[in-house]
Amino acid sequence: MARVLTLTLNPALDLALCTGPLRLGEVNRTQSTRLDAAGKGINVARVLARLGHAVTVSGLLGADNQTAFVQAFATCGLTDAFIRIPGETRINAKISEPDGRVTDLNGPGARVPPAALEALLERLESLVTGLDAVAISGSLPPGVAPEHLAALITRLRARQVAVWLDTSDAALAAGLAARPSGVKPNDVELAAWAGHPLDTPDAQLQAALKLNASGIDDVLLSLGADGVLWASRGQALAATPPAVSVVSTVGAGDTLLAATLHGVLSGWSRERTLGFATALSAESVRHIGLGEPDAPDFEQLLHATQLRDPTAERRPGENHP
């Protein structure tokens, strides 16, 4: 299997809470509570390791509460190459309600000293040789500016390694300008880049293809219950997930990215890759946690995932680029 590095610059201890309908300003009872050493890149790493890849995790980790992370890395078979920084890694609360609504309460993260960022860049130089891909996921902590992220992507791309990016806001804008190999925005994030609403499937398709034309080979657009659009080198494929009961959407996007990378790195066809990734993401929302490829009914979910050519759905007579 492939050798992959995931970078999480702003990891978190994720406190996942399942509740009844949330009543603001009142006492609410949780139905379940779970605390995980997480962060988007770490979530991607867990799925990739579960699928058989050799995965190294790196980034910036608070030294004062690292125990849960160290234990998780050992349990999941991940190679720990994190730079430790002073202070505590943040705690993010994710509240899931029965109707599928998820409310995130995310902390900013510990401030990163300039020396720690330099140490990370030096460590990456020793890690990048022989890698098949790097996945950079999540927000930026205080002390790491969007231009730092862009420089990091440029540095990795200069070493001829594939770089996939999943972030948002100013970090996404700066990251896109550095031309990673692939990106995984949602519709809101892609609309922010495009500068106008993407309120139709065709508008989403055109924006994704425009990113392809700008030099980003793969655009994996996650659309929640509406599925996934994958624009790859000017060719598009869409997937509709099977209908499932939603418990929590936390980690669904990370599962989608990891499963897509799995297919790409395994040399699968686009159809097989997107079908697998969409089904595994759908599996993940049925429970708290990441997608389980060993779920007893995963084959049924896979067969119920529908693929289609989105270009065939464009209305005839429209003037498309």
C-alpha positions as a printed NumPy array, in Angstrom:
array([[  0.   ,   0.   ,   0.   ],
       [  0.948,   3.651,  -0.249],
       [  2.971,   5.856,   2.083],
       [  0.969,   8.896,   3.161],
       [  1.649,  11.878,   5.405],
       [ -1.215,  13.816,   6.959],
       [ -0.66 ,  17.302,   8.358],
       [ -2.893,  18.692,  11.099],
       [ -1.744,  22.168,  12.06 ],
       [ -4.552,  22.717,  14.581],
       [ -5.577,  19.367,  16.128],
       [ -8.229,  19.042,  18.799],
       [ -9.694,  16.815,  21.42 ],
       [-13.177,  16.309,  19.984],
       [-15.964,  16.154,  22.53 ],
       [-18.899,  14.602,  20.632],
       [-22.278,  14.993,  22.314],
       [-25.493,  13.382,  21.097],
       [-28.555,  15.109,  22.535],
       [-32.284,  15.423,  22.058],
       [-33.513,  18.617,  20.38 ],
       [-31.286,  21.319,  21.87 ],
       [-33.035,  23.832,  24.144],
       [-30.929,  26.97 ,  24.367],
       [-30.623,  28.508,  27.799],
       [-31.884,  25.335,  29.532],
       [-30.388,  22.176,  31.002],
       [-29.983,  19.53 ,  28.287],
       [-29.218,  15.837,  28.8  ],
       [-26.801,  13.996,  26.541],
       [-27.651,  10.578,  25.15 ],
       [-23.988,   9.744,  24.59 ],
       [-20.643,  11.439,  25.109],
       [-17.321,  10.667,  23.477],
       [-13.886,  12.329,  23.676],
       [-11.439,  11.562,  20.875],
       [ -7.963,  12.726,  19.984],
       [ -8.778,  14.224,  16.624],
       [ -8.321,  16.965,  14.095],
       [ -9.212,  16.594,  10.443],
       [ -5.81 ,  15.308,   9.317],
       [ -5.707,  12.774,  12.141],
       [ -9.17 ,  11.561,  11.139],
       [ -7.983,  11.127,   7.543],
       [ -4.962,   9.21 ,   8.833],
       [ -7.1  ,   6.837,  10.892],
       [ -9.218,   5.864,   7.891],
       [ -6.206,   5.44 ,   5.604],
       [ -4.445,   3.259,   8.165],
       [ -7.601,   1.178,   8.565],
       [ -7.537,   0.676,   4.783],
       [ -3.996,  -0.662,   4.935],
       [ -1.748,   2.311,   4.149],
       [  1.43 ,   3.297,   5.988],
       [  0.547,   6.661,   7.492],
       [  2.656,   9.244,   9.298],
       [  0.919,  12.042,  11.179],
       [  2.513,  15.413,  11.723],
       [  1.66 ,  18.986,  12.562],
       [  1.645,  20.991,  15.78 ],
       [  0.516,  19.429,  19.061],
       [  0.182,  20.934,  22.548],
       [  2.651,  19.318,  24.929],
       [  0.531,  19.69 ,  28.063],
       [ -2.316,  17.329,  27.111],
       [ -0.782,  15.056,  24.487],
       [ -1.413,  11.716,  26.232],
       [ -4.672,  10.913,  24.444],
       [ -3.044,  11.632,  21.082],
       [  0.005,   9.467,  21.782],
       [ -2.263,   6.596,  22.812],
       [ -4.462,   7.029,  19.735],
       [ -1.488,   7.047,  17.368],
       [ -0.185,   3.815,  18.891],
       [ -3.597,   2.135,  18.805],
       [ -4.186,   3.071,  15.143],
       [ -0.681,   2.192,  13.979],
       [  0.21 ,   5.768,  13.016],
       [  3.787,   7.041,  13.018],
       [  3.978,  10.126,  15.239],
       [  6.007,  13.003,  13.752],
       [  4.2  ,  15.914,  15.448],
       [  6.114,  18.936,  16.676],
       [  5.227,  19.663,  20.296],
       [  4.434,  23.259,  21.234],
       [  3.911,  24.846,  24.667],
       [  0.393,  24.737,  26.085],
       [ -2.664,  22.568,  25.556],
       [ -4.296,  21.314,  22.405],
       [ -7.788,  22.809,  22.121],
       [-11.055,  21.011,  22.883],
       [-13.846,  21.211,  20.286],
       [-17.426,  20.404,  21.26 ],
       [-19.685,  18.912,  18.578],
       [-23.367,  18.668,  19.471],
       [-25.47 ,  16.314,  17.316],
       [-29.273,  16.484,  17.419],
       [-31.768,  13.829,  16.212],
       [-32.6  ,  15.744,  13.008],
       [-28.97 ,  15.594,  11.897],
       [-28.107,  19.163,  12.83 ],
       [-24.583,  19.473,  14.206],
       [-23.428,  22.508,  16.188],
       [-19.663,  22.99 ,  16.459],
       [-18.032,  24.966,  19.254],
       [-14.397,  25.183,  18.18 ],
       [-11.55 ,  26.734,  20.118],
       [ -8.816,  28.748,  18.367],
       [ -5.907,  26.526,  19.401],
       [ -2.65 ,  27.328,  21.172],
       [ -0.458,  30.069,  19.69 ],
       [  2.372,  28.602,  17.63 ],
       [  5.853,  30.028,  18.29 ],
       [  7.833,  30.883,  15.117],
       [ 10.505,  28.36 ,  16.116],
       [  7.922,  25.548,  16.123],
       [  6.857,  26.334,  12.581],
       [ 10.477,  26.288,  11.45 ],
       [ 10.967,  22.957,  13.232],
       [  7.969,  21.547,  11.383],
       [  9.371,  22.611,   8.007],
       [ 12.689,  20.977,   8.856],
       [ 10.955,  17.773,   9.909],
       [  8.979,  17.674,   6.68 ],
       [ 12.217,  17.688,   4.71 ],
       [ 13.121,  14.375,   6.33 ],
       [  9.628,  12.92 ,   5.905],
       [  8.779,  13.771,   2.314],
       [ 11.173,  11.374,   0.578],
       [  9.322,   8.348,  -0.756],
       [  5.861,   9.649,   0.04 ],
       [  2.976,   8.972,  -2.329],
       [  0.747,  11.761,  -1.02 ],
       [  0.329,  14.442,   1.629],
       [ -3.072,  15.471,   2.996],
       [ -3.277,  18.839,   4.776],
       [ -6.525,  19.213,   6.7  ],
       [ -8.153,  21.607,   9.112],
       [ -7.918,  25.183,  10.301],
       [ -4.842,  27.238,  11.107],
       [ -3.912,  27.964,  14.73 ],
       [ -2.869,  31.391,  16.002],
       [  0.655,  32.114,  14.795],
       [  0.236,  30.3  ,  11.466],
       [ -0.901,  32.649,   8.701],
       [ -2.519,  31.677,   5.381],
       [  0.692,  32.608,   3.563],
       [  2.556,  30.07 ,   5.711],
       [  0.181,  27.385,   4.455],
       [  0.676,  28.493,   0.837],
       [  4.459,  28.359,   1.256],
       [  4.188,  24.888,   2.763],
       [  2.152,  23.612,  -0.197],
       [  4.577,  25.175,  -2.665],
       [  7.503,  23.554,  -0.868],
       [  5.893,  20.119,  -0.937],
       [  4.833,  20.41 ,  -4.577],
       [  8.409,  21.314,  -5.495],
       [  9.382,  17.869,  -4.172],
       [  7.01 ,  16.273,  -6.719],
       [  4.63 ,  14.863,  -4.115],
       [  0.836,  14.974,  -4.502],
       [ -0.756,  17.373,  -1.997],
       [ -4.474,  17.366,  -1.106],
       [ -5.969,  20.244,   0.867],
       [ -9.084,  20.475,   3.04 ],
       [ -9.463,  23.804,   4.83 ],
       [-11.635,  26.92 ,   4.673],
       [-11.829,  30.716,   4.666],
       [ -8.573,  32.651,   4.142],
       [ -6.51 ,  29.485,   4.472],
       [ -8.407,  27.91 ,   1.566],
       [ -7.966,  30.981,  -0.636],
       [ -4.224,  31.053,   0.014],
       [ -3.933,  27.29 ,  -0.383],
       [ -5.751,  27.279,  -3.726],
       [ -3.383,  29.968,  -5.027],
       [ -0.48 ,  27.598,  -4.294],
       [ -2.037,  24.963,  -6.616],
       [ -2.246,  21.749,  -4.576],
       [ -2.921,  18.524,  -6.473],
       [ -6.417,  18.186,  -5.046],
       [ -8.89 ,  19.996,  -2.811],
       [-12.044,  18.984,  -0.924],
       [-14.294,  22.025,  -0.432],
       [-17.97 ,  22.005,   0.379],
       [-20.453,  24.087,  -1.594],
       [-20.179,  27.11 ,   0.716],
       [-16.388,  27.098,   0.568],
       [-16.346,  26.729,  -3.209],
       [-18.85 ,  29.578,  -3.552],
       [-16.614,  31.817,  -1.446],
       [-13.735,  31.099,  -3.832],
       [-15.921,  31.626,  -6.896],
       [-17.202,  34.95 ,  -5.533],
       [-20.896,  34.222,  -6.159],
       [-23.579,  31.773,  -4.994],
       [-23.459,  28.268,  -6.436],
       [-27.154,  27.544,  -6.096],
       [-27.536,  25.064,  -8.948],
       [-25.711,  21.838,  -9.772],
       [-24.474,  23.37 , -13.009],
       [-23.007,  26.376, -11.181],
       [-21.194,  23.996,  -8.845],
       [-19.905,  21.992, -11.796],
       [-18.641,  25.071, -13.611],
       [-16.8  ,  26.315, -10.503],
       [-15.157,  22.922,  -9.961],
       [-14.075,  22.72 , -13.596],
       [-12.71 ,  26.268, -13.342],
       [-10.483,  25.108, -10.484],
       [ -9.306,  22.238, -12.699],
       [ -8.448,  24.746, -15.41 ],
       [ -6.456,  26.822, -12.905],
       [ -4.067,  23.923, -12.363],
       [ -5.69 ,  21.907,  -9.56 ],
       [ -6.128,  18.4  , -10.929],
       [ -8.814,  17.139,  -8.563],
       [-11.748,  18.939,  -6.946],
       [-13.808,  16.791,  -4.59 ],
       [-16.936,  18.801,  -3.782],
       [-18.875,  17.458,  -0.809],
       [-22.58 ,  18.299,  -0.886],
       [-23.882,  16.581,   2.232],
       [-26.999,  14.514,   1.636],
       [-26.924,  15.563,  -2.037],
       [-23.748,  13.589,  -2.556],
       [-20.366,  14.323,  -4.1  ],
       [-19.107,  15.961,  -7.274],
       [-15.612,  15.012,  -8.416],
       [-14.02 ,  17.107, -11.15 ],
       [-10.746,  15.551, -12.263],
       [ -8.65 ,  17.142, -15.01 ],
       [-11.733,  18.544, -16.683],
       [-13.835,  15.369, -16.407],
       [-16.691,  15.216, -13.902],
       [-18.414,  12.417, -12.046],
       [-21.152,  12.705,  -9.417],
       [-22.405,  10.326,  -6.753],
       [-25.613,  10.137,  -4.737],
       [-25.269,   8.327,  -1.389],
       [-27.701,   5.705,  -0.139],
       [-30.425,   6.855,   2.246],
       [-29.3  ,   6.291,   5.843],
       [-30.384,   7.414,   9.29 ],
       [-28.12 ,  10.281,  10.298],
       [-26.703,  10.264,  13.818],
       [-23.679,  12.507,  13.336],
       [-22.008,  14.086,  10.304],
       [-18.772,  14.72 ,  12.216],
       [-15.928,  13.029,  10.333],
       [-17.937,  12.336,   7.175],
       [-15.858,  14.73 ,   5.083],
       [-12.608,  13.328,   6.463],
       [-13.812,   9.817,   5.646],
       [-14.695,  10.953,   2.125],
       [-11.243,  12.437,   1.517],
       [ -9.397,   9.447,   2.968],
       [-11.447,   6.927,   0.977],
       [-10.926,   8.909,  -2.22 ],
       [ -7.179,   8.973,  -1.622],
       [ -7.326,   5.236,  -0.998],
       [ -8.859,   4.644,  -4.406],
       [ -6.495,   7.025,  -6.182],
       [ -3.408,   5.54 ,  -4.529],
       [ -4.646,   2.002,  -5.221],
       [ -4.98 ,   2.732,  -8.941],
       [ -8.76 ,   2.275,  -8.991],
       [-10.973,   3.753, -11.675],
       [-12.724,   7.036, -10.915],
       [-16.06 ,   5.229, -10.771],
       [-14.891,   2.629,  -8.276],
       [-13.1  ,   5.256,  -6.192],
       [-16.014,   7.688,  -5.946],
       [-18.546,   4.947,  -5.294],
       [-16.448,   3.525,  -2.472],
       [-15.703,   6.937,  -0.94 ],
       [-19.334,   8.065,  -1.058],
       [-20.605,   4.818,   0.475],
       [-18.01 ,   4.903,   3.254],
       [-18.869,   8.519,   4.037],
       [-22.553,   7.559,   4.209],
       [-21.668,   4.719,   6.568],
       [-19.919,   7.164,   8.878],
       [-22.957,   9.38 ,   9.492],
       [-24.921,   6.484,  10.984],
       [-22.869,   6.664,  14.186],
       [-20.349,   8.824,  15.984],
       [-16.904,   8.319,  14.503],
       [-15.376,   7.616,  11.12 ],
       [-16.505,   5.299,   8.348],
       [-16.189,   1.567,   8.982],
       [-15.263,  -0.358,   5.803],
       [-15.863,  -3.594,   7.725],
       [-19.488,  -2.717,   8.53 ],
       [-21.624,  -5.835,   7.94 ],
       [-23.832,  -4.079,   5.384],
       [-21.152,  -2.024,   3.649],
       [-21.559,  -3.94 ,   0.394],
       [-25.249,  -3.041,   0.361],
       [-24.375,   0.629,   0.896],
       [-21.89 ,   0.387,  -1.944],
       [-24.429,  -1.109,  -4.336],
       [-27.014,   1.517,  -3.35 ],
       [-24.64 ,   4.397,  -4.19 ],
       [-25.565,   5.895,  -7.557],
       [-23.041,   7.365, -10.   ],
       [-23.89 ,   9.681, -12.856],
       [-22.358,  12.011, -15.433],
       [-23.272,  15.566, -14.328],
       [-22.477,  17.018, -17.745],
       [-25.445,  15.07 , -19.163],
       [-27.756,  16.957, -16.79 ],
       [-26.936,  20.397, -18.165],
       [-29.876,  21.888, -19.994],
       [-29.549,  21.86 , -23.785],
       [-29.135,  25.229, -25.417],
       [-27.309,  26.804, -22.457],
       [-24.03 ,  28.541, -23.186],
       [-21.509,  26.644, -21.092],
       [-17.781,  27.231, -21.059]])
